Coordinates of N, CA, C and O in Angstrom, one line a residue:
M1252 N 89.0 -141.1 -73.8 CA 90.3 -141.7 -73.8 C 90.7 -142.0 -75.1 O 90.0 -142.3 -76.0
I1253 N 92.1 -141.7 -75.4 CA 92.6 -141.8 -76.8 C 93.0 -143.2 -76.9 O 93.6 -143.9 -76.0
E1254 N 92.7 -143.9 -78.0 CA 92.9 -145.4 -78.2 C 94.4 -145.6 -78.4 O 95.2 -144.7 -79.0
T1255 N 94.9 -146.7 -77.8 CA 96.4 -146.9 -77.9 C 97.0 -147.0 -79.3 O 98.0 -146.4 -79.5
P1256 N 96.4 -147.6 -80.3 CA 97.1 -147.6 -81.6 C 97.2 -146.1 -82.2 O 98.3 -145.8 -82.6
L1257 N 96.2 -145.4 -82.0 CA 96.3 -143.9 -82.4 C 97.5 -143.1 -81.6 O 98.2 -142.3 -82.2
L1258 N 97.5 -143.5 -80.4 CA 98.4 -142.8 -79.5 C 99.9 -143.2 -80.1 O 100.8 -142.4 -80.1
V1259 N 100.2 -144.4 -80.1 CA 101.3 -145.0 -80.7 C 101.8 -144.3 -82.0 O 102.8 -144.0 -82.2
A1260 N 100.9 -144.3 -83.0 CA 101.0 -143.7 -84.3 C 101.4 -142.3 -84.1 O 102.3 -141.7 -84.8
K1261 N 100.7 -141.4 -83.3 CA 101.1 -140.0 -83.1 C 102.5 -139.9 -82.5 O 103.1 -139.1 -82.8
L1262 N 102.8 -140.7 -81.4 CA 104.1 -140.6 -80.9 C 105.3 -140.9 -81.8 O 106.3 -140.4 -81.7
I1263 N 105.0 -141.9 -82.6 CA 106.0 -142.2 -83.7 C 106.2 -141.0 -84.6 O 107.3 -140.7 -84.9
T1264 N 105.1 -140.5 -85.0 CA 105.2 -139.2 -85.9 C 105.9 -138.1 -85.2 O 106.8 -137.5 -85.8
L1265 N 105.7 -138.0 -83.9 CA 106.3 -136.8 -83.2 C 107.9 -137.2 -82.9 O 108.7 -136.3 -83.3
V1266 N 108.4 -138.4 -82.7 CA 109.6 -138.7 -82.6 C 110.4 -138.5 -83.8 O 111.4 -138.1 -83.9
L1267 N 109.7 -139.1 -85.0 CA 110.5 -139.0 -86.4 C 110.7 -137.5 -86.6 O 111.6 -137.2 -87.2
S1268 N 109.6 -136.7 -86.5 CA 109.8 -135.3 -86.8 C 110.8 -134.6 -85.9 O 111.5 -133.8 -86.5
L1269 N 110.9 -134.9 -84.7 CA 111.9 -134.3 -83.9 C 113.2 -134.8 -84.2 O 114.2 -133.9 -84.0
L1270 N 113.3 -135.9 -84.7 CA 114.7 -136.6 -85.1 C 115.1 -135.8 -86.3 O 116.3 -135.4 -86.5
V1271 N 114.3 -135.5 -87.4 CA 114.7 -134.9 -88.4 C 115.0 -133.4 -88.1 O 116.0 -132.9 -88.6
A1272 N 114.1 -132.7 -87.1 CA 114.4 -131.4 -86.7 C 115.9 -131.4 -86.1 O 116.7 -130.4 -86.3
Y1273 N 116.3 -132.4 -85.2 CA 117.5 -132.5 -84.5 C 118.6 -132.5 -85.6 O 119.7 -131.7 -85.5
L1274 N 118.5 -133.3 -86.7 CA 119.5 -133.6 -87.5 C 119.6 -132.4 -88.4 O 120.7 -131.9 -88.8
A1275 N 118.5 -131.7 -88.7 CA 118.7 -130.5 -89.4 C 119.3 -129.3 -88.6 O 120.1 -128.6 -89.2
Y1276 N 119.1 -129.2 -87.3 CA 119.7 -128.2 -86.5 C 121.2 -128.5 -86.4 O 122.0 -127.7 -86.4
H1277 N 121.4 -129.8 -86.4 CA 123.0 -130.3 -86.2 C 123.6 -129.9 -87.5 O 124.7 -129.3 -87.5
G1278 N 122.9 -129.9 -88.7 CA 123.5 -129.5 -89.9 C 123.6 -128.0 -90.0 O 124.6 -127.6 -90.6
Y1279 N 122.7 -127.3 -89.4 CA 122.9 -125.8 -89.4 C 124.2 -125.5 -88.5 O 124.9 -124.7 -88.9
R1280 N 124.2 -126.2 -87.4 CA 125.4 -125.8 -86.6 C 126.8 -126.1 -87.2 O 127.7 -125.5 -86.9
R1281 N 126.7 -127.2 -88.0 CA 128.1 -127.5 -88.6 C 128.4 -126.6 -89.9 O 129.3 -126.3 -90.0
S1282 N 127.2 -126.3 -90.6 CA 127.5 -125.5 -91.9 C 127.3 -124.2 -91.8 O 127.7 -123.3 -92.6
G1283 N 126.4 -123.6 -90.9 CA 126.0 -122.2 -90.7 C 124.9 -121.9 -91.7 O 124.7 -120.8 -91.9
Q1284 N 124.4 -122.9 -92.5 CA 123.4 -122.6 -93.6 C 122.0 -122.2 -92.9 O 121.5 -123.1 -92.3
R1285 N 121.5 -121.0 -93.0 CA 120.3 -120.6 -92.3 C 119.0 -121.5 -92.8 O 118.2 -121.7 -92.0
P1286 N 119.1 -121.9 -94.1 CA 118.0 -122.8 -94.4 C 117.7 -124.1 -93.6 O 116.6 -124.4 -93.3
M1287 N 118.9 -124.6 -93.1 CA 118.7 -125.7 -92.3 C 118.0 -125.4 -90.9 O 117.4 -126.3 -90.4
L1288 N 118.2 -124.1 -90.5 CA 117.6 -123.8 -89.3 C 116.1 -123.7 -89.6 O 115.3 -124.1 -88.7
Y1289 N 115.6 -123.2 -90.8 CA 114.2 -123.1 -91.0 C 113.6 -124.5 -91.1 O 112.5 -124.8 -90.8
V1290 N 114.3 -125.5 -91.8 CA 114.0 -126.9 -91.9 C 113.7 -127.4 -90.4 O 112.6 -128.1 -90.1
A1291 N 114.7 -127.2 -89.5 CA 114.5 -127.7 -88.0 C 113.3 -127.0 -87.4 O 112.6 -127.9 -86.8
A1292 N 113.1 -125.9 -87.4 CA 111.9 -125.2 -86.8 C 110.7 -125.8 -87.6 O 109.7 -126.0 -86.8
G1293 N 110.7 -126.0 -88.9 CA 109.5 -126.4 -89.5 C 109.0 -127.8 -89.0 O 107.9 -128.1 -88.8
F1294 N 110.0 -128.6 -88.9 CA 109.7 -130.0 -88.4 C 109.3 -130.1 -87.0 O 108.6 -130.9 -86.6
V1295 N 109.7 -129.1 -86.1 CA 109.2 -129.1 -84.8 C 107.8 -128.7 -84.8 O 107.0 -129.3 -84.1
F1296 N 107.4 -127.7 -85.7 CA 105.9 -127.4 -85.8 C 105.1 -128.5 -86.4 O 104.0 -128.8 -85.8
I1297 N 105.8 -129.3 -87.2 CA 105.0 -130.4 -87.9 C 104.7 -131.5 -87.0 O 103.7 -132.1 -86.7
G1298 N 105.8 -131.7 -86.0 CA 105.7 -132.7 -84.9 C 104.8 -132.3 -83.8 O 104.0 -133.3 -83.4
A1299 N 104.8 -131.1 -83.5 CA 103.9 -130.6 -82.5 C 102.4 -130.7 -83.0 O 101.4 -131.0 -82.3
G1300 N 102.2 -130.3 -84.3 CA 100.9 -130.4 -85.0 C 100.4 -131.7 -85.0 O 99.2 -132.0 -84.9
A1301 N 101.3 -132.7 -85.1 CA 100.9 -134.2 -85.2 C 100.2 -134.7 -83.9 O 99.3 -135.5 -84.0
I1302 N 100.5 -134.0 -82.7 CA 100.0 -134.6 -81.5 C 99.0 -133.5 -80.8 O 98.2 -133.9 -79.9
C1303 N 98.9 -132.3 -81.4 CA 98.3 -131.4 -80.6 C 96.6 -131.4 -80.6 O 95.9 -131.2 -79.9
E1304 N 96.3 -132.0 -81.8 CA 94.8 -132.0 -82.1 C 94.1 -132.8 -80.9 O 93.1 -132.4 -80.3
G1305 N 94.6 -134.1 -80.7 CA 94.0 -134.9 -79.5 C 94.2 -134.2 -78.2 O 93.2 -134.3 -77.4
L1306 N 95.3 -133.7 -78.0 CA 95.6 -133.0 -76.7 C 94.6 -131.8 -76.5 O 94.0 -131.8 -75.4
I1307 N 94.5 -131.0 -77.5 CA 93.5 -129.8 -77.4 C 92.1 -130.3 -77.2 O 91.4 -129.7 -76.4
Y1308 N 91.7 -131.4 -77.9 CA 90.4 -131.8 -77.8 C 90.0 -132.4 -76.4 O 89.0 -132.1 -75.9
V1309 N 91.0 -133.2 -76.0 CA 90.8 -133.8 -74.6 C 91.0 -132.8 -73.5 O 90.1 -132.7 -72.5
A1310 N 92.1 -132.1 -73.6 CA 92.5 -131.3 -72.4 C 91.6 -130.0 -72.2 O 91.3 -129.6 -71.1
F1311 N 91.2 -129.5 -73.3 CA 90.5 -128.1 -73.2 C 88.9 -128.3 -73.6 O 88.2 -127.4 -73.5
G1312 N 88.6 -129.6 -74.0 CA 87.2 -129.8 -74.2 C 86.5 -129.0 -75.4 O 85.4 -128.7 -75.4
T1313 N 87.4 -128.7 -76.4 CA 87.0 -128.0 -77.5 C 86.2 -128.9 -78.6 O 86.3 -130.2 -78.3
S1314 N 85.7 -128.3 -79.4 CA 85.1 -129.4 -80.5 C 86.2 -129.8 -81.4 O 87.3 -129.4 -81.5
I1315 N 85.9 -131.1 -82.1 CA 87.0 -131.6 -82.8 C 87.3 -130.8 -84.0 O 88.5 -130.7 -84.5
V1316 N 86.3 -129.9 -84.5 CA 86.5 -129.0 -85.7 C 87.6 -127.9 -85.2 O 88.5 -127.7 -85.9
S1317 N 87.3 -127.4 -83.9 CA 88.2 -126.4 -83.4 C 89.7 -126.9 -83.3 O 90.7 -126.4 -83.7
A1318 N 89.7 -128.1 -82.7 CA 91.1 -128.7 -82.5 C 91.8 -129.0 -83.9 O 92.9 -128.9 -84.1
G1319 N 91.1 -129.5 -84.9 CA 91.5 -129.7 -86.1 C 92.1 -128.6 -86.8 O 93.0 -128.5 -87.5
L1320 N 91.3 -127.5 -86.6 CA 91.7 -126.1 -87.3 C 93.1 -125.6 -86.6 O 94.0 -125.2 -87.4
I1321 N 93.3 -125.7 -85.4 CA 94.4 -125.3 -84.7 C 95.6 -126.3 -85.2 O 96.7 -125.9 -85.4
Q1322 N 95.3 -127.6 -85.4 CA 96.2 -128.6 -85.8 C 96.7 -128.2 -87.2 O 97.9 -128.2 -87.5
A1323 N 95.7 -127.8 -88.1 CA 96.2 -127.6 -89.4 C 97.0 -126.3 -89.5 O 97.8 -126.2 -90.3
A1324 N 96.6 -125.3 -88.7 CA 97.4 -124.1 -88.6 C 98.9 -124.3 -88.2 O 99.8 -123.7 -88.8
I1325 N 98.9 -125.1 -87.2 CA 100.3 -125.4 -86.6 C 101.2 -126.2 -87.8 O 102.3 -125.9 -88.0
V1326 N 100.6 -127.2 -88.3 CA 101.3 -128.0 -89.4 C 101.6 -127.1 -90.7 O 102.6 -127.2 -91.1
S1327 N 100.6 -126.2 -90.9 CA 100.9 -125.3 -92.1 C 102.0 -124.5 -91.8 O 102.7 -124.1 -92.7
S1328 N 102.1 -123.9 -90.6 CA 103.2 -123.0 -90.3 C 104.6 -123.8 -90.4 O 105.5 -123.2 -90.9
G1329 N 104.6 -125.0 -90.0 CA 105.8 -125.9 -90.2 C 106.0 -126.0 -91.6 O 107.2 -125.8 -92.1
L1330 N 105.1 -126.4 -92.4 CA 105.4 -126.6 -93.8 C 105.9 -125.2 -94.6 O 106.6 -125.3 -95.5
L1331 N 105.3 -124.1 -94.2 CA 105.8 -122.8 -94.7 C 107.2 -122.5 -94.4 O 107.9 -122.1 -95.2
L1332 N 107.6 -122.9 -93.1 CA 109.1 -122.8 -92.8 C 109.9 -123.7 -93.7 O 111.0 -123.2 -94.2
V1333 N 109.5 -124.8 -94.0 CA 110.2 -125.8 -94.8 C 110.3 -125.2 -96.3 O 111.3 -125.2 -96.8
L1334 N 109.2 -124.7 -96.7 CA 109.1 -124.0 -98.0 C 110.0 -122.8 -98.0 O 110.7 -122.6 -99.0
L1335 N 110.0 -122.1 -97.0 CA 110.9 -120.9 -97.0 C 112.4 -121.4 -96.9 O 113.2 -120.8 -97.8
S1336 N 112.7 -122.5 -96.4 CA 114.1 -123.0 -96.5 C 114.4 -123.3 -97.8 O 115.6 -123.1 -98.3
L1337 N 113.6 -123.9 -98.5 CA 113.8 -124.2 -99.9 C 114.0 -123.0 -100.9 O 114.8 -123.0 -101.8
R1338 N 113.1 -122.1 -100.7 CA 113.3 -120.9 -101.4 C 114.5 -120.1 -101.0 O 115.2 -119.6 -102.0
T1339 N 114.9 -120.0 -99.8 CA 116.1 -119.3 -99.3 C 117.3 -120.0 -99.8 O 118.3 -119.4 -100.3
G1340 N 117.3 -121.3 -99.7 CA 118.5 -122.1 -100.2 C 118.6 -122.0 -101.7 O 119.8 -121.9 -102.2
T1341 N 117.6 -121.9 -102.5 CA 117.7 -121.8 -104.0 C 118.2 -120.5 -104.3 O 119.1 -120.4 -105.1
S1342 N 117.7 -119.4 -103.7 CA 118.2 -118.0 -104.2 C 119.6 -117.8 -103.7 O 120.5 -117.2 -104.3
Q1343 N 120.1 -118.5 -102.5 CA 121.6 -118.3 -102.1 C 122.4 -119.1 -103.1 O 123.5 -118.6 -103.4
S1344 N 122.0 -120.2 -103.4 CA 122.9 -121.1 -104.3 C 123.0 -120.6 -105.6 O 124.0 -120.6 -106.3
S1345 N 122.0 -119.9 -106.1 CA 122.0 -119.2 -107.5 C 122.8 -118.0 -107.5 O 123.5 -117.6 -108.5
V1346 N 123.0 -117.3 -106.2 CA 123.8 -116.1 -106.2 C 125.4 -116.6 -106.2 O 126.2 -116.0 -106.9
R1347 N 125.6 -117.7 -105.6 CA 127.0 -118.2 -105.6 C 127.5 -118.8 -106.8 O 128.5 -118.7 -107.1
A1348 N 126.4 -119.3 -107.5 CA 126.8 -119.8 -108.9 C 127.3 -118.8 -109.9 O 128.0 -119.1 -111.0
K1349 N 126.9 -117.4 -109.7 CA 127.2 -116.4 -110.6 C 128.6 -116.0 -110.5 O 129.4 -116.0 -109.9

């Protein structure tokens, strides 16, 4: 069984990441800037990664190491999307400045 304080902390992290993702997606819809879409997707992955380790460990009975590796891969994917949005946004703004 997952301890209540840990569950609350994980749910807060999930809600906050999904709130950031929603706001980024809303920004994408208003401005049409593709980097905002990458930010939104990245934070969905980060939020999912925040809760998946415990779920994988409990639901599938895997080792904590395996669950941690899966969680790290999901969070890393989200961070790569955020990084991509920063790189894409930088190159687009430098083109416009010329």
